[in-house]
PDB file of C-alpha atoms in Angstrom:
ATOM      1  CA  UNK A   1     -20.477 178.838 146.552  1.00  0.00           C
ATOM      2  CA  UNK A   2     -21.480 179.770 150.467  1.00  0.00           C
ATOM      3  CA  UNK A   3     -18.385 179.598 152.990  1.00  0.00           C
ATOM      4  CA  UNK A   4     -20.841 178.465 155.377  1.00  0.00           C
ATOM      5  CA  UNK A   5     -23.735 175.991 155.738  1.00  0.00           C
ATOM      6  CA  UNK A   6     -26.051 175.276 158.973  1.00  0.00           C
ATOM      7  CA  UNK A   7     -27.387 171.402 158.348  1.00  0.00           C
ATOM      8  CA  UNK A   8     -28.192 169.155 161.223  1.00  0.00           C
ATOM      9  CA  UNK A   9     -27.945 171.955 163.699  1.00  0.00           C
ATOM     10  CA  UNK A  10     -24.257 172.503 163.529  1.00  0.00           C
ATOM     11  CA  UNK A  11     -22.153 175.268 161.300  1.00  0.00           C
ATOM     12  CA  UNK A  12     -20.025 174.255 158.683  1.00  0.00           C
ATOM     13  CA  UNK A  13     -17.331 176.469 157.268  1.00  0.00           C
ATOM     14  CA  UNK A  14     -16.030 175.598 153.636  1.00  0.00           C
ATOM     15  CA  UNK A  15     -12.041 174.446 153.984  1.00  0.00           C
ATOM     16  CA  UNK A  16     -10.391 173.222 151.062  1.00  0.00           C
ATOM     17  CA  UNK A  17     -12.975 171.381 149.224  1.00  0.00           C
ATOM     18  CA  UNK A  18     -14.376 170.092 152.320  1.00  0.00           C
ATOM     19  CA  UNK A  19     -17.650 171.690 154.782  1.00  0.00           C
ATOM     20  CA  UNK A  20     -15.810 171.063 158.039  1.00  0.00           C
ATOM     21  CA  UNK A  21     -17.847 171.712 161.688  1.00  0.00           C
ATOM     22  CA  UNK A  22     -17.204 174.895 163.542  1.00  0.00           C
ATOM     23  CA  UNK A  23     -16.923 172.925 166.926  1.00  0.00           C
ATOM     24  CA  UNK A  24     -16.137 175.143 169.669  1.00  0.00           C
ATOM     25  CA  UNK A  25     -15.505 174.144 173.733  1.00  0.00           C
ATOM     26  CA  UNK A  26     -17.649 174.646 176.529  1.00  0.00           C
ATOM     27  CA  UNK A  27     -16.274 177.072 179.336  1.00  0.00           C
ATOM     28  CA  UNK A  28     -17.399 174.864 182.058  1.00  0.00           C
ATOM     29  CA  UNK A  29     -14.453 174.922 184.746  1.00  0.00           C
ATOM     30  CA  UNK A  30     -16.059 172.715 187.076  1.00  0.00           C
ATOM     31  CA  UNK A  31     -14.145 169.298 187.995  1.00  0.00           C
ATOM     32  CA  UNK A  32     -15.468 165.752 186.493  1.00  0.00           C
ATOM     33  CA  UNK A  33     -13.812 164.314 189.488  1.00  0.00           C
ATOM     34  CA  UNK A  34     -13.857 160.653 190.005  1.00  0.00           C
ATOM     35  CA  UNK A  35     -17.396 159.422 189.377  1.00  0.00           C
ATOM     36  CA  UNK A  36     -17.385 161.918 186.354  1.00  0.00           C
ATOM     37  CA  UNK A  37     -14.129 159.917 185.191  1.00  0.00           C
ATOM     38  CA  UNK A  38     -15.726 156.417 185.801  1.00  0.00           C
ATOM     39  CA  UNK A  39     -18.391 157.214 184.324  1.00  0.00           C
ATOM     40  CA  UNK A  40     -17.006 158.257 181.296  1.00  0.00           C
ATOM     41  CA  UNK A  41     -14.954 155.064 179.963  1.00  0.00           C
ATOM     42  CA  UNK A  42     -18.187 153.581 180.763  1.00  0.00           C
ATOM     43  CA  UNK A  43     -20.252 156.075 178.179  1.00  0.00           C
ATOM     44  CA  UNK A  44     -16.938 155.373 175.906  1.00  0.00           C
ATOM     45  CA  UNK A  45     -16.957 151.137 176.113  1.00  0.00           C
ATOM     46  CA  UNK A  46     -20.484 150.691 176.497  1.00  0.00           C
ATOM     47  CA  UNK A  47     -22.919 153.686 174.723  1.00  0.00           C
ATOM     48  CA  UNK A  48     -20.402 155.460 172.196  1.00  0.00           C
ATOM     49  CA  UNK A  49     -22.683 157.018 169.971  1.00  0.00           C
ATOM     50  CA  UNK A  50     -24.183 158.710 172.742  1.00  0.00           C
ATOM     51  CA  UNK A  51     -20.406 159.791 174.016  1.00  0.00           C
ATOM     52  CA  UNK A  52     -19.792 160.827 170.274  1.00  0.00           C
ATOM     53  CA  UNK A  53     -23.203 162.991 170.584  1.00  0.00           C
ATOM     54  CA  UNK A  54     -22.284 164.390 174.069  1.00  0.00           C
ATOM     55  CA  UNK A  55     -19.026 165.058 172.964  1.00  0.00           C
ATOM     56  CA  UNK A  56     -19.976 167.032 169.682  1.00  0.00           C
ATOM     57  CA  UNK A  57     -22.701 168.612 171.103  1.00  0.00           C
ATOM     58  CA  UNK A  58     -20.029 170.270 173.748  1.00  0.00           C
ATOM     59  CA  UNK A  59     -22.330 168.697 176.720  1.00  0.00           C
ATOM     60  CA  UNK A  60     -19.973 166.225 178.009  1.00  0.00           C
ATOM     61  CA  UNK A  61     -18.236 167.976 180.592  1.00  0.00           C
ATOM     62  CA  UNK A  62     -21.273 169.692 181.728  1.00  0.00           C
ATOM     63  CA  UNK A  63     -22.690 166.002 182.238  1.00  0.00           C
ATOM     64  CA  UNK A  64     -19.928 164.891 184.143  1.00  0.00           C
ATOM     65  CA  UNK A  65     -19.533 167.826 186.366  1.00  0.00           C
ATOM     66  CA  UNK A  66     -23.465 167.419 187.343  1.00  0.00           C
ATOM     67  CA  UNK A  67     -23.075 163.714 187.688  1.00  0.00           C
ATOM     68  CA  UNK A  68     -19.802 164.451 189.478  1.00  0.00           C
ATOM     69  CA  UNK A  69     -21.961 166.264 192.222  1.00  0.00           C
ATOM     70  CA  UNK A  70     -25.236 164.157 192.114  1.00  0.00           C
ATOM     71  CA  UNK A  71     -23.011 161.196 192.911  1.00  0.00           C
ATOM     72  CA  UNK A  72     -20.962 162.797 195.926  1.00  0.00           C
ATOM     73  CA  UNK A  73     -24.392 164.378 197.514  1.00  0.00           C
ATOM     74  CA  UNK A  74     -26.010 160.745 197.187  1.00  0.00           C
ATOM     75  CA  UNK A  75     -22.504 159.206 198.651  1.00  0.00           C
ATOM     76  CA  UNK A  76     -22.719 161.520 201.751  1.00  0.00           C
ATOM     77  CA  UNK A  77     -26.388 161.024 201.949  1.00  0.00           C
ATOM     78  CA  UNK A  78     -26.104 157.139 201.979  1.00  0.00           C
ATOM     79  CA  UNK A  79     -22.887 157.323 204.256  1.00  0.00           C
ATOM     80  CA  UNK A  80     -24.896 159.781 206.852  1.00  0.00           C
ATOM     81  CA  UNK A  81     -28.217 157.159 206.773  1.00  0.00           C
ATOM     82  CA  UNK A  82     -25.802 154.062 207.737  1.00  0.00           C
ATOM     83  CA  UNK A  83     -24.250 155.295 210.368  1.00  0.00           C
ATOM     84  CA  UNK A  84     -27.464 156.278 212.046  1.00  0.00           C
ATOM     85  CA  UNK A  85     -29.123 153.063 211.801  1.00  0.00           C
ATOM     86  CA  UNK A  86     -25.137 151.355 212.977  1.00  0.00           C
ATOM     87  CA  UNK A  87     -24.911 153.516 215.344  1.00  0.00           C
ATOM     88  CA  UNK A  88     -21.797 154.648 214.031  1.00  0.00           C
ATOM     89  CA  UNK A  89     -21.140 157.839 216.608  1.00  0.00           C
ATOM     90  CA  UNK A  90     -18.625 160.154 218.002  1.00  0.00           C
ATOM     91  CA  UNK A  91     -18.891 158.472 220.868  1.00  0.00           C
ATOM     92  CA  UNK A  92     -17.656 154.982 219.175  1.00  0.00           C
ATOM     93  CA  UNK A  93     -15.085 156.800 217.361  1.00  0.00           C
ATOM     94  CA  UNK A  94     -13.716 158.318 220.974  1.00  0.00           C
ATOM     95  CA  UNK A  95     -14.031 155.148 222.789  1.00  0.00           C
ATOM     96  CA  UNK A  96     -12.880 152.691 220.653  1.00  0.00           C
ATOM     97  CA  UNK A  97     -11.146 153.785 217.618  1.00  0.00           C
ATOM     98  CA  UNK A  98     -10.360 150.687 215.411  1.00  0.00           C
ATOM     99  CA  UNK A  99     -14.014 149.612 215.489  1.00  0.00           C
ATOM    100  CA  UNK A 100     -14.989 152.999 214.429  1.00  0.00           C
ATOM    101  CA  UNK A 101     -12.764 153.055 211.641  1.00  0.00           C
ATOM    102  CA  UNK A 102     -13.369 149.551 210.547  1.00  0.00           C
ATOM    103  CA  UNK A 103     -17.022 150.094 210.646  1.00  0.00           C
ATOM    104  CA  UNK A 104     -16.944 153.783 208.507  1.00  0.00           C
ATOM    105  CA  UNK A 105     -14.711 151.557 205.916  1.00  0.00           C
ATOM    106  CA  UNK A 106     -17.651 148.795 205.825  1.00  0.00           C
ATOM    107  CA  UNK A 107     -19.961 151.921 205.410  1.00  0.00           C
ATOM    108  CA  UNK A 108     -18.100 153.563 202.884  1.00  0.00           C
ATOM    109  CA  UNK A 109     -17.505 151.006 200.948  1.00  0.00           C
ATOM    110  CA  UNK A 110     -20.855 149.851 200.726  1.00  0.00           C
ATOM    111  CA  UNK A 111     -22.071 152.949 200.012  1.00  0.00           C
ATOM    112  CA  UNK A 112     -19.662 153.709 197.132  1.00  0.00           C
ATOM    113  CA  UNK A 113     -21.057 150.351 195.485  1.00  0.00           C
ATOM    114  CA  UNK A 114     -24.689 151.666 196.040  1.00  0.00           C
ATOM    115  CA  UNK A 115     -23.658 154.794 194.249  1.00  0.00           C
ATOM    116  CA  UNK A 116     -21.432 152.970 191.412  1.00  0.00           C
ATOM    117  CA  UNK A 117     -24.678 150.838 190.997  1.00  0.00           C
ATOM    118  CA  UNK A 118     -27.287 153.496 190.724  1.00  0.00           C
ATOM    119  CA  UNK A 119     -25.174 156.479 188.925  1.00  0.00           C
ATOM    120  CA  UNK A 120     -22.292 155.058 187.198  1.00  0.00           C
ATOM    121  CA  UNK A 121     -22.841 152.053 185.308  1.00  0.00           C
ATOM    122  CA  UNK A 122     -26.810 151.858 186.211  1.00  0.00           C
ATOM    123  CA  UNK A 123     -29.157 152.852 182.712  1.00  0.00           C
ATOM    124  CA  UNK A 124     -28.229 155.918 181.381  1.00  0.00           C
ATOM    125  CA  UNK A 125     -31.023 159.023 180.844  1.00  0.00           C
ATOM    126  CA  UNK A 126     -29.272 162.119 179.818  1.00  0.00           C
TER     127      UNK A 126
END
């Protein structure tokens, strides 16, 4: 009898009297940071057989780390666009402080639910 098979793509190495799969981990060292995190539970409560396949497959961190940085590019980009059209400026920030900070809050905020919307729990296209 063969020590190995290859069925469905994947290796199999005989153990015992059972084929188990030669899984191995990715070496991506990039961080999932938050929206990576979020995003995950989501994939786990909501679409688990595609986090089981991601996860098998070794792609999940990879996944994460690009949605990681898609989602912190858009953030800035969204962030940058509102302030322009609030005229959000330096100049608000040095004259008046608290309304500069309140307003980047409303901004951020805003724009973090844009991004949660759109990346994190919008319809998922790996």
């Amino acid at each position: 009898m063969r020590k190995t098979i290859i069925e469905n793509g994947l290796e199999y190495t005989l153990v015992g009297d059972y084929f188990l799969p030669n899984l191995t981990l990715t070496e991506e060292h990039r961080p999932i940071g938050k929206w990576g995190r979020l995003h995950r539970e989501y994939l786990k409560t909501e679409h688990p057989v595609l986090f089981n396949s991601l996860v098998l497959s070794g792609k999940l961190w990879t996944y994460l780390a690009d949605l990681n940085e898609q989602a912190q590019e858009r953030l800035f980009l969204i962030v940058e666009q509102m302030m322009v059209a609030e005229g959000v400026t330096e100049d608000l920030k040095a004259s008046d402080l608290l309304a500069w900070v309140g307003a980047m809050n409303s901004i951020r905020n805003r724009a973090e639910e844009i991004v949660l919307h759109e990346l994190i729990y919008g319809e998922v296209a790996v």
